[in-house]
Tab-separated table of C-alpha atoms in Angstrom:
chain	number	residue	atom	x	y	z
A	23	MET	CA	18.385	-3.310	-6.806
A	24	ASN	CA	19.124	-6.091	-4.251
A	25	SER	CA	20.327	-4.510	-1.665
A	26	PHE	CA	19.117	-0.928	0.200
A	27	LYS	CA	21.210	0.159	3.361
A	28	ASN	CA	23.027	-3.386	3.497
A	29	GLU	CA	18.804	-4.061	3.822
A	30	LYS	CA	18.676	-7.415	1.520
A	31	LEU	CA	15.373	-6.453	-0.715
A	32	LEU	CA	14.059	-9.715	-2.396
A	33	ILE	CA	14.374	-8.092	-6.413
A	34	PRO	CA	11.980	-8.807	-8.697
A	35	SER	CA	9.490	-10.205	-6.097
A	36	PRO	CA	8.176	-13.317	-6.595
A	37	LEU	CA	5.178	-14.226	-8.517
A	38	GLN	CA	3.102	-16.565	-6.834
A	39	GLU	CA	0.059	-18.641	-7.967
A	40	VAL	CA	-2.841	-19.726	-6.233
A	41	GLU	CA	-5.270	-21.549	-5.441
A	42	PHE	CA	-7.827	-21.367	-2.627
A	43	TYR	CA	-11.732	-22.656	-2.515
A	44	TYR	CA	-14.748	-20.380	-1.688
A	45	ARG	CA	-18.146	-21.171	-1.266
A	46	GLY	CA	-17.658	-23.990	-3.712
A	47	LYS	CA	-15.344	-22.570	-5.800
A	48	VAL	CA	-12.032	-23.074	-7.423
A	49	CYS	CA	-10.379	-19.365	-7.325
A	50	ARG	CA	-6.860	-19.552	-9.407
A	51	LEU	CA	-4.841	-16.289	-9.659
A	52	PHE	CA	-1.216	-15.219	-9.548
A	53	VAL	CA	-0.565	-12.670	-6.756
A	54	LYS	CA	2.608	-10.366	-7.059
A	55	ARG	CA	4.201	-10.364	-3.248
A	56	ASP	CA	5.842	-7.183	-3.347
A	57	ASP	CA	5.002	-7.679	0.697
A	58	LEU	CA	7.965	-9.780	0.662
A	59	ILE	CA	9.999	-7.048	-0.807
A	60	HIS	CA	11.287	-6.004	2.987
A	61	PHE	CA	9.484	-6.439	5.998
A	62	PHE	CA	9.306	-2.456	6.504
A	63	ILE	CA	9.458	-1.524	3.355
A	64	GLY	CA	8.148	-3.545	1.518
A	65	GLY	CA	4.801	-3.494	-0.748
A	66	ASN	CA	4.130	0.165	-3.108
A	67	LYS	CA	5.638	2.263	-0.746
A	68	TRP	CA	9.292	1.472	-1.975
A	69	ARG	CA	8.043	1.221	-5.382
A	70	LYS	CA	6.790	5.170	-5.214
A	71	LEU	CA	9.874	5.832	-2.356
A	72	MET	CA	12.566	4.233	-4.577
A	73	GLY	CA	12.983	6.943	-7.605
A	74	HIS	CA	13.381	10.200	-4.730
A	75	PRO	CA	16.743	11.711	-4.935
A	76	ILE	CA	17.272	11.422	-1.342
A	77	PHE	CA	16.475	7.570	-1.415
A	78	LYS	CA	18.288	7.178	-3.948
A	79	GLU	CA	22.039	8.383	-3.157
A	80	GLN	CA	22.706	9.901	0.940
A	81	LYS	CA	22.686	13.033	1.258
A	82	LYS	CA	24.285	15.312	4.156
A	83	ARG	CA	21.969	17.243	6.117
A	84	VAL	CA	18.021	16.141	5.518
A	85	ARG	CA	15.114	16.771	7.471
A	86	VAL	CA	11.991	13.828	6.264
A	87	LEU	CA	8.752	16.290	6.432
A	88	SER	CA	6.194	13.574	5.571
A	89	THR	CA	1.781	13.529	6.663
A	90	GLY	CA	0.095	10.086	7.244
A	91	GLY	CA	-2.595	8.993	10.250
A	92	ASN	CA	-2.347	6.980	13.029
A	93	TYR	CA	-2.517	4.073	11.337
A	94	SER	CA	-0.529	5.116	7.846
A	95	ASN	CA	1.414	2.910	5.598
A	96	LEU	CA	3.456	5.826	4.809
A	97	VAL	CA	5.046	6.904	8.064
A	98	PHE	CA	5.464	2.278	8.973
A	99	ALA	CA	7.378	2.655	5.488
A	100	LEU	CA	8.961	6.246	6.250
A	101	CYS	CA	10.329	5.821	9.915
A	102	TRP	CA	12.323	2.567	8.804
A	103	ILE	CA	13.857	4.358	5.456
A	104	CYS	CA	15.168	6.907	7.464
A	105	HIS	CA	16.296	5.743	10.443
A	106	LEU	CA	18.591	3.662	7.641
A	107	TYR	CA	19.904	6.487	5.865
A	108	ASN	CA	19.624	8.733	9.353
A	109	TYR	CA	17.084	11.650	8.282
A	110	PRO	CA	15.320	13.166	11.068
A	111	LEU	CA	11.328	12.493	10.237
A	112	THR	CA	8.642	14.746	11.027
A	113	ILE	CA	4.846	13.653	10.823
A	114	LEU	CA	2.257	16.363	9.889
A	115	SER	CA	-0.740	13.762	11.807
A	116	PRO	CA	-4.087	14.379	12.635
A	117	GLU	CA	-3.997	16.339	16.571
A	118	THR	CA	-7.010	14.368	17.444
A	119	ALA	CA	-4.231	10.576	17.130
A	120	GLU	CA	-4.532	8.506	19.373
A	121	ASP	CA	-0.958	6.651	20.615
A	122	THR	CA	-0.673	4.023	18.070
A	123	TYR	CA	1.009	0.666	18.333
A	124	LEU	CA	2.448	2.481	15.359
A	125	MET	CA	2.978	5.874	16.800
A	126	GLU	CA	4.810	4.243	19.554
A	127	TRP	CA	7.623	2.729	17.788
A	128	ALA	CA	7.860	5.570	15.551
A	129	LYS	CA	8.900	7.155	18.632
A	130	LYS	CA	11.226	5.115	19.604
A	131	LEU	CA	13.283	5.344	16.026
A	132	GLY	CA	12.880	9.263	17.119
A	133	VAL	CA	9.550	10.121	14.832
A	134	GLU	CA	8.191	13.584	15.504
A	135	PHE	CA	4.648	14.087	15.591
A	136	ILE	CA	2.390	17.481	15.111
A	137	GLY	CA	-0.219	17.728	15.323
A	138	LEU	CA	-2.609	19.127	12.942
A	139	SER	CA	-6.703	20.186	13.068
A	140	ARG	CA	-8.810	18.088	10.112
A	141	THR	CA	-8.990	21.526	8.384
A	142	GLN	CA	-5.744	22.188	8.352
A	143	LEU	CA	-4.372	18.817	7.251
A	144	ARG	CA	-7.025	19.468	4.546
A	145	ALA	CA	-5.600	22.375	3.313
A	146	VAL	CA	-2.071	20.036	3.220
A	147	ARG	CA	-3.476	17.613	1.028
A	148	ASN	CA	-5.342	20.216	-1.396
A	149	ASP	CA	-1.868	22.135	-1.373
A	150	LYS	CA	-3.598	25.196	0.001
A	151	GLN	CA	-1.608	25.415	2.557
A	152	SER	CA	1.966	24.894	2.848
A	153	PRO	CA	3.809	22.022	5.248
A	154	PHE	CA	6.919	24.193	6.124
A	155	ASP	CA	4.173	26.111	7.751
A	156	TYR	CA	4.518	24.238	10.195
A	157	ILE	CA	7.726	23.583	11.403
A	158	THR	CA	10.200	26.108	12.859
A	159	GLU	CA	13.450	24.944	10.262
A	160	ASN	CA	12.899	24.923	6.802
A	161	LYS	CA	15.998	24.625	5.698
A	162	ASP	CA	17.240	21.180	3.932
A	163	VAL	CA	13.827	19.887	4.431
A	164	ILE	CA	12.279	17.768	1.845
A	165	TRP	CA	8.748	17.324	1.547
A	166	ILE	CA	7.013	14.273	0.739
A	167	PRO	CA	3.327	14.292	0.186
A	168	GLU	CA	0.944	12.182	1.220
A	169	GLY	CA	0.874	8.444	0.547
A	170	GLY	CA	4.492	8.582	-0.656
A	171	SER	CA	4.223	9.861	-4.600
A	172	GLY	CA	5.219	11.834	-6.729
A	173	PRO	CA	7.274	12.033	-10.324
A	174	TRP	CA	9.763	9.866	-8.915
A	175	SER	CA	7.147	6.881	-8.543
A	176	GLU	CA	7.503	5.779	-12.085
A	177	GLU	CA	11.062	4.393	-11.680
A	178	GLY	CA	9.561	1.352	-9.538
A	179	ILE	CA	5.764	1.289	-10.488
A	180	SER	CA	7.433	0.885	-14.570
A	181	LEU	CA	10.064	-2.046	-12.605
A	182	MET	CA	7.512	-3.550	-11.553
A	183	ILE	CA	5.496	-4.413	-14.352
A	184	LYS	CA	8.437	-5.418	-16.324
A	185	GLU	CA	8.919	-7.988	-13.369
A	186	ILE	CA	5.476	-9.575	-14.588
A	187	GLU	CA	6.293	-9.282	-17.985
A	188	ASP	CA	9.426	-11.324	-17.857
A	189	LEU	CA	7.931	-13.875	-14.678
A	190	LEU	CA	4.587	-14.088	-16.341
A	191	HIS	CA	4.851	-14.377	-20.293
A	192	CYS	CA	1.406	-14.033	-21.713
A	193	GLU	CA	-1.010	-11.964	-23.312
A	194	ASN	CA	-4.645	-10.739	-21.714
A	195	VAL	CA	-3.504	-10.085	-18.059
A	196	THR	CA	-5.621	-8.147	-15.308
A	197	LEU	CA	-4.559	-6.904	-12.849
A	198	LEU	CA	-6.293	-6.200	-9.870
A	199	ALA	CA	-4.699	-2.741	-7.158
A	200	ALA	CA	-6.570	-1.000	-4.632
A	201	ALA	CA	-6.161	3.160	-4.965
A	202	GLY	CA	-5.263	5.050	-1.986
A	203	THR	CA	-4.302	8.380	-3.785
A	204	GLY	CA	-4.513	6.655	-7.097
A	205	ILE	CA	-0.498	7.574	-7.792
A	206	SER	CA	0.364	4.081	-8.348
A	207	SER	CA	-2.124	2.983	-10.266
A	208	PHE	CA	-1.701	6.067	-12.647
A	209	TYR	CA	1.309	4.727	-13.605
A	210	MET	CA	0.049	1.005	-13.750
A	211	LEU	CA	-1.888	2.639	-16.931
A	212	LYS	CA	0.897	4.161	-18.083
A	213	ASN	CA	3.152	1.415	-18.091
A	214	LEU	CA	0.623	-0.854	-19.212
A	215	PRO	CA	1.432	-3.741	-21.927
A	216	MET	CA	-1.643	-2.869	-24.978
A	217	ASP	CA	-3.309	-6.322	-24.253
A	218	TRP	CA	-3.366	-6.058	-20.770
A	219	GLN	CA	-5.981	-4.470	-18.453
A	220	LEU	CA	-6.153	-2.552	-14.760
A	221	GLN	CA	-9.126	-3.578	-12.183
A	222	VAL	CA	-9.281	-0.497	-9.722
A	223	PHE	CA	-10.286	-0.720	-5.800
A	224	PRO	CA	-11.035	3.189	-4.963
A	225	SER	CA	-9.581	2.104	-0.648
A	226	ILE	CA	-11.971	5.456	-0.024
A	227	LYS	CA	-15.387	5.522	-0.112
A	228	SER	CA	-17.043	8.105	-2.179
A	229	ASN	CA	-18.324	9.976	-5.034
A	230	ALA	CA	-15.774	12.179	-4.872
A	231	PHE	CA	-12.833	9.720	-4.865
A	232	ASN	CA	-13.674	7.756	-7.083
A	233	HIS	CA	-14.843	10.938	-9.930
A	234	PHE	CA	-10.794	11.948	-8.661
A	235	LEU	CA	-9.911	8.069	-9.880
A	236	GLU	CA	-11.718	8.549	-13.051
A	237	GLU	CA	-9.718	11.484	-14.076
A	238	GLU	CA	-6.539	10.676	-13.077
A	239	LEU	CA	-6.649	7.645	-14.804
A	240	GLY	CA	-8.594	9.570	-18.162
A	241	LYS	CA	-5.975	11.616	-18.191
A	242	CYS	CA	-3.706	7.928	-18.856
A	243	GLN	CA	-4.075	9.141	-23.467
A	244	GLY	CA	-5.166	6.138	-25.830
A	245	LYS	CA	-5.705	4.267	-22.153
A	246	LEU	CA	-9.502	4.190	-21.933
A	247	ALA	CA	-10.312	0.226	-22.426
A	248	GLN	CA	-8.083	-0.841	-20.670
A	249	TRP	CA	-8.916	-0.349	-17.119
A	250	ARG	CA	-12.419	0.206	-14.903
A	251	LEU	CA	-12.300	0.638	-11.211
A	252	ILE	CA	-13.978	-2.061	-9.256
A	253	SER	CA	-17.272	-1.617	-7.276
A	254	GLN	CA	-17.489	-1.483	-3.635
A	255	ASN	CA	-21.070	-2.591	-3.058
A	256	GLY	CA	-21.816	-2.812	0.129
A	257	ASP	CA	-18.053	-1.956	1.817
A	258	LYS	CA	-17.842	0.587	4.501
A	259	GLY	CA	-15.182	2.720	4.238
A	260	ILE	CA	-11.366	2.468	4.737
A	261	GLY	CA	-9.953	0.919	8.442
A	262	ASN	CA	-13.212	-0.771	8.435
A	263	ILE	CA	-13.984	-4.742	8.314
A	264	SER	CA	-16.502	-7.010	7.260
A	265	ASP	CA	-17.350	-10.635	9.113
A	266	ASP	CA	-17.934	-11.766	5.796
A	267	LEU	CA	-14.157	-9.998	4.131
A	268	LEU	CA	-12.691	-11.779	7.537
A	269	ASP	CA	-13.877	-15.372	6.030
A	270	PHE	CA	-12.899	-14.374	3.043
A	271	LEU	CA	-9.049	-13.480	4.325
A	272	VAL	CA	-8.829	-16.342	6.559
A	273	THR	CA	-9.360	-18.464	3.529
A	274	VAL	CA	-7.054	-17.725	1.336
A	275	TYR	CA	-4.592	-17.216	3.818
A	276	ASP	CA	-4.855	-21.023	5.055
A	277	HIS	CA	-4.831	-22.587	1.348
A	278	SER	CA	-2.926	-20.872	-0.155
A	279	GLY	CA	-0.289	-19.254	3.108
A	280	VAL	CA	-1.105	-15.655	1.573
A	281	LEU	CA	-1.460	-12.736	3.712
A	282	LEU	CA	-3.108	-10.205	2.598
A	283	ASP	CA	-4.329	-7.237	3.870
A	284	PRO	CA	-6.914	-6.163	5.787
A	285	PHE	CA	-7.977	-2.511	3.924
A	286	TYR	CA	-6.337	-2.670	0.425
A	287	ASN	CA	-5.595	-5.445	-1.829
A	288	GLY	CA	-7.876	-7.670	0.811
A	289	LYS	CA	-10.706	-5.594	-0.871
A	290	ALA	CA	-9.308	-5.758	-3.882
A	291	LEU	CA	-9.887	-9.380	-4.503
A	292	TYR	CA	-12.350	-9.721	-2.394
A	293	TYR	CA	-14.755	-7.413	-4.240
A	294	PHE	CA	-13.533	-8.719	-7.690
A	295	TYR	CA	-14.314	-11.996	-6.141
A	296	LYS	CA	-17.731	-11.125	-5.150
A	297	ASN	CA	-18.167	-8.711	-8.866
A	298	LYS	CA	-17.375	-13.172	-10.669
A	299	GLY	CA	-14.331	-11.728	-11.666
A	300	LEU	CA	-12.839	-15.178	-11.438
A	301	GLU	CA	-15.386	-16.772	-13.229
A	302	GLY	CA	-15.091	-18.102	-16.559
A	303	GLN	CA	-11.741	-16.439	-16.600
A	304	SER	CA	-10.257	-15.913	-20.353
A	305	HIS	CA	-7.737	-14.380	-18.865
A	306	GLN	CA	-4.436	-14.243	-16.440
A	307	VAL	CA	-5.605	-12.326	-12.855
A	308	VAL	CA	-2.226	-10.892	-11.612
A	309	LEU	CA	-3.357	-8.916	-7.456
A	310	ILE	CA	-0.482	-6.699	-6.559
A	311	HIS	CA	0.017	-6.850	-3.254
A	312	SER	CA	1.616	-3.408	-2.347
A	313	GLY	CA	1.797	-4.162	1.610
A	314	GLY	CA	-0.240	-3.198	4.225
A	315	ASN	CA	0.269	-6.535	6.445
A	316	GLN	CA	1.227	-4.646	10.121
A	317	ALA	CA	-1.871	-2.964	9.580
A	318	TRP	CA	-3.461	-7.299	11.257
A	319	TYR	CA	-1.380	-6.060	14.382
A	320	GLY	CA	-3.309	-3.218	14.865
A	321	LEU	CA	-6.518	-4.797	14.481
A	322	SER	CA	-5.828	-7.891	16.941
A	323	LEU	CA	-4.858	-4.247	19.619
A	324	LYS	CA	-8.560	-2.761	18.725
A	325	TYR	CA	-10.704	-6.315	18.439
A	326	PRO	CA	-8.338	-8.218	21.566
A	327	SER	CA	-11.602	-10.701	21.362
A	328	ASP	CA	-11.803	-11.857	17.893
A	329	LYS	CA	-9.933	-15.082	17.141
A	330	ARG	CA	-9.808	-14.559	13.279
A	331	ILE	CA	-7.834	-11.184	13.209
A	332	LYS	CA	-5.405	-12.665	16.914
A	333	TYR	CA	-4.755	-15.140	14.068
A	334	LEU	CA	-4.044	-13.783	11.031
A	335	ALA	CA	-2.229	-10.921	13.334
A	336	GLU	CA	0.262	-13.657	15.033
A	337	VAL	CA	1.586	-13.896	10.858
A	338	VAL	CA	2.802	-10.271	11.543
A	339	LYS	CA	3.488	-9.758	15.178
A	340	THR	CA	6.425	-11.383	15.499
A	341	GLU	CA	8.086	-9.514	12.873
A	342	PHE	CA	6.850	-6.537	14.073
A	343	GLU	CA	8.058	-7.065	17.863
A	344	ARG	CA	11.494	-7.742	17.102
A	345	PHE	CA	12.156	-4.443	15.810
A	346	SER	CA	9.379	-2.799	18.589
């Protein structure tokens, strides 16, 4: 699929060979540029949503209901997709959420936000409370869970693995990916060739989330020796970015022209590097660029005096403001 409601999609996305120098070391790897599929709907959100029935074929009367925070990559993608399909979109969000640049932009596209307490959102996410309880009209409403994941997600993710196989033509490949819900990682592992490895960075810093990922990935029969979690040692969790990580991401961009996001794929590569994963390679390393670069725009508004953040934000700022 190389078009979507008359929007041009870059499918297959490029597999870019990257080289950069950091602290006296030469680092080489490939980056699967899913961020280039489309500015708004690219990355792993498109991979996970492209197989959903309501996006494979236009429906006449559908309201989309989902959930996400005030900087959510899913909200970012769903806003544009539902705008193209003329589907009304309602987002269950934290009631304490500030009116961020993303929420303001979404409201311009007609998105409705319903504020819930932290307890209510947790109940919805854990399937202990129906999301339909919070809307007045349940007819023809389609629920898309946090992260956009579901059984439909395997179609796009398996296609991505096939694209890498077709473009790389080699054995002994290590895929690097970041996990927010774990669904993308699960389907990557499920469709992984037998001589490949998958290393996953847990973007949420908690023992409970690590255990959840271990349980989910452990469900892929016959794949136990093909995956591992990347150590988070030193990370302060999603939404936080250290000076060292910032310097690393600026270096990667300056040397390769590839802008990585600050919370997911950027951290995956940074902590893989810190764990000496790029040293003495006997395998090809492929980082999955899952999109999310709009986060730099938000960070530039939050930290206007940081020149490094401002520098990287300029890469996406012009494109974002063009649609704002």
